mmCIF file of C-alpha atoms in Angstrom:
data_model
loop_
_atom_site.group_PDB
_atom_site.id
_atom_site.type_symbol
_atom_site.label_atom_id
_atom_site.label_comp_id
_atom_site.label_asym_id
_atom_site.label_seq_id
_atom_site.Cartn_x
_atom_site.Cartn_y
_atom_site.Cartn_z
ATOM 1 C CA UNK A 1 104.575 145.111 81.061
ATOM 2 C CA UNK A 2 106.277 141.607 80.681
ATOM 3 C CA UNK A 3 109.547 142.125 80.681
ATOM 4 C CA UNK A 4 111.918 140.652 77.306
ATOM 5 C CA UNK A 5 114.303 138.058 77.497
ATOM 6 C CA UNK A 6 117.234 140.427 77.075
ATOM 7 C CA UNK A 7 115.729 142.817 79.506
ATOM 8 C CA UNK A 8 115.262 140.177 82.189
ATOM 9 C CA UNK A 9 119.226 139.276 81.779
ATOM 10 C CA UNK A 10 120.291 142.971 81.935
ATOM 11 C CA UNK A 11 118.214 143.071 85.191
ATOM 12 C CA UNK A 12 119.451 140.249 86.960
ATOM 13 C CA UNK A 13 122.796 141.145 86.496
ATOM 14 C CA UNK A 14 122.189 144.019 89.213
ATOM 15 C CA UNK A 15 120.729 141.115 91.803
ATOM 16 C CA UNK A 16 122.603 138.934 94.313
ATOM 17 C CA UNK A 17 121.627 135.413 93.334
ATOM 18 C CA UNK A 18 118.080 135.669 91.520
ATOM 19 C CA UNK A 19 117.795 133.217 88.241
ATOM 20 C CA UNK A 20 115.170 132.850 85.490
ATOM 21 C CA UNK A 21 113.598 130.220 85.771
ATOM 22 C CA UNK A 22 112.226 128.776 82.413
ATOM 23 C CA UNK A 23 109.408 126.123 83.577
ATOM 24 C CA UNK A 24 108.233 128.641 85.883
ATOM 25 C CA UNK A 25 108.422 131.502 84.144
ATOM 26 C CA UNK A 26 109.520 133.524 86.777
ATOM 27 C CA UNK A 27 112.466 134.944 88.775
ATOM 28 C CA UNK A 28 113.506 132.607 91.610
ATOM 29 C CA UNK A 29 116.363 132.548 94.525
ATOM 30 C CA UNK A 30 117.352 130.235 97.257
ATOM 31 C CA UNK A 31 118.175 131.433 100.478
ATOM 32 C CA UNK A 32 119.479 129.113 103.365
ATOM 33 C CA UNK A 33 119.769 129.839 107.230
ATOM 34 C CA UNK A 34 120.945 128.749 110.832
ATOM 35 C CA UNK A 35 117.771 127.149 111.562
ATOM 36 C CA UNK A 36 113.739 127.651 111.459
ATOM 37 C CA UNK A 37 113.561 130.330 113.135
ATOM 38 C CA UNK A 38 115.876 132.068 110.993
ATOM 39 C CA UNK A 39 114.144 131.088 108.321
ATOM 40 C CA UNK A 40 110.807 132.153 109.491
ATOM 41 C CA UNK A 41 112.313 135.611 110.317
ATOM 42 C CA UNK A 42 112.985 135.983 107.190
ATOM 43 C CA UNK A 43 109.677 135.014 105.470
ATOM 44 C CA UNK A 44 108.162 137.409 108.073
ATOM 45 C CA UNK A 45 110.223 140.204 106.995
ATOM 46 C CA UNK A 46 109.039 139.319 102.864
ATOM 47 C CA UNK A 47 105.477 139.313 104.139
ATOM 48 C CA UNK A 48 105.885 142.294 104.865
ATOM 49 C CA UNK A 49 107.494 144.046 102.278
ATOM 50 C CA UNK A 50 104.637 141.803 100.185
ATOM 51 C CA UNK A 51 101.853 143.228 101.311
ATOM 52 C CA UNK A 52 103.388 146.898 101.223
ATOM 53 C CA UNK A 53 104.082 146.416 97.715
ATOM 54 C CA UNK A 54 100.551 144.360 97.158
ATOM 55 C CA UNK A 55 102.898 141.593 95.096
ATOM 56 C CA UNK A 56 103.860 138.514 96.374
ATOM 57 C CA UNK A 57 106.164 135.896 95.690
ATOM 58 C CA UNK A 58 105.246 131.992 96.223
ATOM 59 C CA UNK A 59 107.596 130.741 99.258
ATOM 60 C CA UNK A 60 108.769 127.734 100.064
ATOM 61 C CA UNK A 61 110.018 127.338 103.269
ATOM 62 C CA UNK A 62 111.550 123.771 104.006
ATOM 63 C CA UNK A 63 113.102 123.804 107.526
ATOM 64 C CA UNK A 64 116.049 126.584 107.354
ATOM 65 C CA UNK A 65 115.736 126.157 103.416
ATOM 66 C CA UNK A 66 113.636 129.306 102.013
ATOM 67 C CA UNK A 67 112.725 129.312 98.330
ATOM 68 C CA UNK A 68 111.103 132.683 96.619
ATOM 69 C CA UNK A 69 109.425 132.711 93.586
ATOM 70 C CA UNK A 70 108.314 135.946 91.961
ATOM 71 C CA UNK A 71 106.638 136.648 88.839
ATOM 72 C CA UNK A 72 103.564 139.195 87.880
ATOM 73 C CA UNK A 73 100.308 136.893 86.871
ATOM 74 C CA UNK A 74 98.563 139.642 85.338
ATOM 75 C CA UNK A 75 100.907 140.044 82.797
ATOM 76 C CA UNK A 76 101.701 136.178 82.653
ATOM 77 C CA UNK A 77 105.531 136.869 82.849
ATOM 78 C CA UNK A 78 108.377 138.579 84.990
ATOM 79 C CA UNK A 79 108.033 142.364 85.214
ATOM 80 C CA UNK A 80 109.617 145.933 86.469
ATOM 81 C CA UNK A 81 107.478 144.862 89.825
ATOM 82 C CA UNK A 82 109.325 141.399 90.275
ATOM 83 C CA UNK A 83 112.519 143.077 90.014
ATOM 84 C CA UNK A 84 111.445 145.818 92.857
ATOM 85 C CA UNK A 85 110.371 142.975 95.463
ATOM 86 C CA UNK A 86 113.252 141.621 94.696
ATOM 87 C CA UNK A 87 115.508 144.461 95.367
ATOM 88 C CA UNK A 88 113.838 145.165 99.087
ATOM 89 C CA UNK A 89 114.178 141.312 99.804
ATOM 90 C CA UNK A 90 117.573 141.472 98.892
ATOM 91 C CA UNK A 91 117.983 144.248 101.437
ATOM 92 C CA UNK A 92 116.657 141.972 104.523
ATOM 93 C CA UNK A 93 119.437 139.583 104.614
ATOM 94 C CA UNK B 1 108.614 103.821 113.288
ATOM 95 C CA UNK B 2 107.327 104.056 109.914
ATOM 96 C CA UNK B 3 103.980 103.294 109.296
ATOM 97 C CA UNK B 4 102.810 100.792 107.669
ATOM 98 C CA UNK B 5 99.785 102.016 104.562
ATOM 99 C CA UNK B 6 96.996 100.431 106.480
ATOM 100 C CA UNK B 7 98.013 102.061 109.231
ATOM 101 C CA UNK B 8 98.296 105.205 107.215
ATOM 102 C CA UNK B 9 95.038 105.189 105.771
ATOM 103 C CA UNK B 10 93.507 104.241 109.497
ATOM 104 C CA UNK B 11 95.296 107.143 110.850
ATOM 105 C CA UNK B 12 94.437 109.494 107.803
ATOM 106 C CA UNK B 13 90.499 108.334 108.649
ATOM 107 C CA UNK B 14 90.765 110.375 111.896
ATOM 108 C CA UNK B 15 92.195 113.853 110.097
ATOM 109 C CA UNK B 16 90.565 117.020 108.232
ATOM 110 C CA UNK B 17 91.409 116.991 104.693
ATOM 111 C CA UNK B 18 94.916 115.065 104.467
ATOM 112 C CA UNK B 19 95.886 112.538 101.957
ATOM 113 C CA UNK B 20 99.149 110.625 101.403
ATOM 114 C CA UNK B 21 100.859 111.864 98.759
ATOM 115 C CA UNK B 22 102.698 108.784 97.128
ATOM 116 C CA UNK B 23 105.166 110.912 95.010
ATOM 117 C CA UNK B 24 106.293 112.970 98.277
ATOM 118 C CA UNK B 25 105.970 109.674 100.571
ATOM 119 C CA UNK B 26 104.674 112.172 103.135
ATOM 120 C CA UNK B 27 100.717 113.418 104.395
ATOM 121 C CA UNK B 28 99.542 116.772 102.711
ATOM 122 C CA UNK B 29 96.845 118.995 102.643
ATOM 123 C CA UNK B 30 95.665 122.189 101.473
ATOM 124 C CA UNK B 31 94.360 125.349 102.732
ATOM 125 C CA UNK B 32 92.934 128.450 101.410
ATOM 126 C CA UNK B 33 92.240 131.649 103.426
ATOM 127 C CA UNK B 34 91.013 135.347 103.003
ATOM 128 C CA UNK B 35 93.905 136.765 101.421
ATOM 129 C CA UNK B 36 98.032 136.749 101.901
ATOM 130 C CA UNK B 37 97.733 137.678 105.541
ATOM 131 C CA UNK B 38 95.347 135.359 106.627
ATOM 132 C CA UNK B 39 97.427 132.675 105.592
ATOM 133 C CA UNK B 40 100.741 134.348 107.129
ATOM 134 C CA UNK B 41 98.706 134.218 110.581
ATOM 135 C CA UNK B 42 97.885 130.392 109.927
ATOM 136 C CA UNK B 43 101.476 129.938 109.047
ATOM 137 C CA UNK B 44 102.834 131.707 112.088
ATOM 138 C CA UNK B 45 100.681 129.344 114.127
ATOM 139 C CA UNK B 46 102.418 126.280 112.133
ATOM 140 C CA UNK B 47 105.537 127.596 112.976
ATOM 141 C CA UNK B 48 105.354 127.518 116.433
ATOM 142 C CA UNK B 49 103.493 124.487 116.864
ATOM 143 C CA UNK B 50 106.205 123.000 114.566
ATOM 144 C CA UNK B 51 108.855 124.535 117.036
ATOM 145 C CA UNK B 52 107.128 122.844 120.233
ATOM 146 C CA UNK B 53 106.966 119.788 118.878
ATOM 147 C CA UNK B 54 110.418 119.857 116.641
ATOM 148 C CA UNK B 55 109.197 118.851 113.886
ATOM 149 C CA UNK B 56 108.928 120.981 110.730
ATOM 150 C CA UNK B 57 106.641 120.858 108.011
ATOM 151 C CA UNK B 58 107.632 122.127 104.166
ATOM 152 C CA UNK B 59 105.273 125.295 104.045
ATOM 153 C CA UNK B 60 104.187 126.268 100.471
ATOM 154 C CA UNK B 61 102.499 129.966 100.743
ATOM 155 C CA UNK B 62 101.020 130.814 97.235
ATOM 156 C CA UNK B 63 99.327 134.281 98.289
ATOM 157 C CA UNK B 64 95.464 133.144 100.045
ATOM 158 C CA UNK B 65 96.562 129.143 99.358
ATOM 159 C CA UNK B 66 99.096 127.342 101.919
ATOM 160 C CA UNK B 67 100.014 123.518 101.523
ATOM 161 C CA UNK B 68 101.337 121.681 103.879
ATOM 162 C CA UNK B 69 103.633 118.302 103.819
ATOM 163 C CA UNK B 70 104.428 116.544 106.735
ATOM 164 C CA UNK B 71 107.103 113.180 106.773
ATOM 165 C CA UNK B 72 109.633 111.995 108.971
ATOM 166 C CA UNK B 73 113.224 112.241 107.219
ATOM 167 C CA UNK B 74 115.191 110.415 109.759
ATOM 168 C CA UNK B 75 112.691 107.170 109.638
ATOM 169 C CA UNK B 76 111.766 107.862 105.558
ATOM 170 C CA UNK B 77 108.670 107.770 105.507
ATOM 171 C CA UNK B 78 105.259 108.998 107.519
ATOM 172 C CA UNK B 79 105.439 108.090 111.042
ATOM 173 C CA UNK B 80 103.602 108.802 114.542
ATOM 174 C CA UNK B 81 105.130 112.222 114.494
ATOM 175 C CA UNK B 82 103.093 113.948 111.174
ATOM 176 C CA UNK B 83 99.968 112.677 112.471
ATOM 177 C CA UNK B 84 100.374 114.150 115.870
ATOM 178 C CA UNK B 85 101.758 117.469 114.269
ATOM 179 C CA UNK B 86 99.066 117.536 111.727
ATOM 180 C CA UNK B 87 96.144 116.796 114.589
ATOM 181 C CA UNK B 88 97.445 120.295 115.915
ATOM 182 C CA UNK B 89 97.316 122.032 112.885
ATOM 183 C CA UNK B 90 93.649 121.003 112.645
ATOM 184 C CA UNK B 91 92.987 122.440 116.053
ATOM 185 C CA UNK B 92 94.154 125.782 114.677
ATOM 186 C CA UNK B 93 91.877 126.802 111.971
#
């Protein structure tokens, strides 16, 4: 269930560096590395926490620049299942 | 050196699917897959073609969709480079 406005601030509050983002409806976070590599590492490691939770974010990966986008289509809005993904991704670094 | 647009749309003649994008002053195309991992795979392959060659391509991964956006930052603009990079990455699929 699509989570309310003063839900979705209570929530972030217990993330490291994960902001609404109005236009795209959906919780977002930049993440910055050494290199490419590093930064591929790291998409490789939210693959696969993506397809073990069957949700997955929209990533941007621009040279050791790695943006992550998460929201829950089906329910056209941030929900308890962004917030989980984002929890294990959190966890990689 | 930055190539001129009739050189562009020459070069462009001889790829799969890419167009110059004039709001990103860069070549870009889009492809679709299977599912998530599918495109991961294709991605991986990017990856290390973009390591071989050193030169890196902003990956967008929307679950079964990947787009791809090749320019030159140091020379502004499209050059030799994306098109030789994006001739590999239309060997892959």
């Amino acid at each position: 269930m699509k989570l309310t406005k003063s839900e979705l601030e209570n929530r972030l509050k217990n993330l490291n560096g994960w902001v609404y983002s109005e236009t795209s409806d959906a919780i977002v976070k930049e993440f910055k590395f050494k290199d490419f590599r590093e930064a591929m590492a790291f998409v490789l490691r939210v693959a696969f926490e993506a397809e073990e939770l069957d949700h997955h974010p929209d990533i941007f990966i621009s040279y050791n620049r790695v943006n992550l986008s998460l929201r829950t289509h089906s329910e056209n809005g941030v929900t308890e299942k962004d917030f989980k993904i984002a929890e294990k991704i959190d966890k990689i670094e």
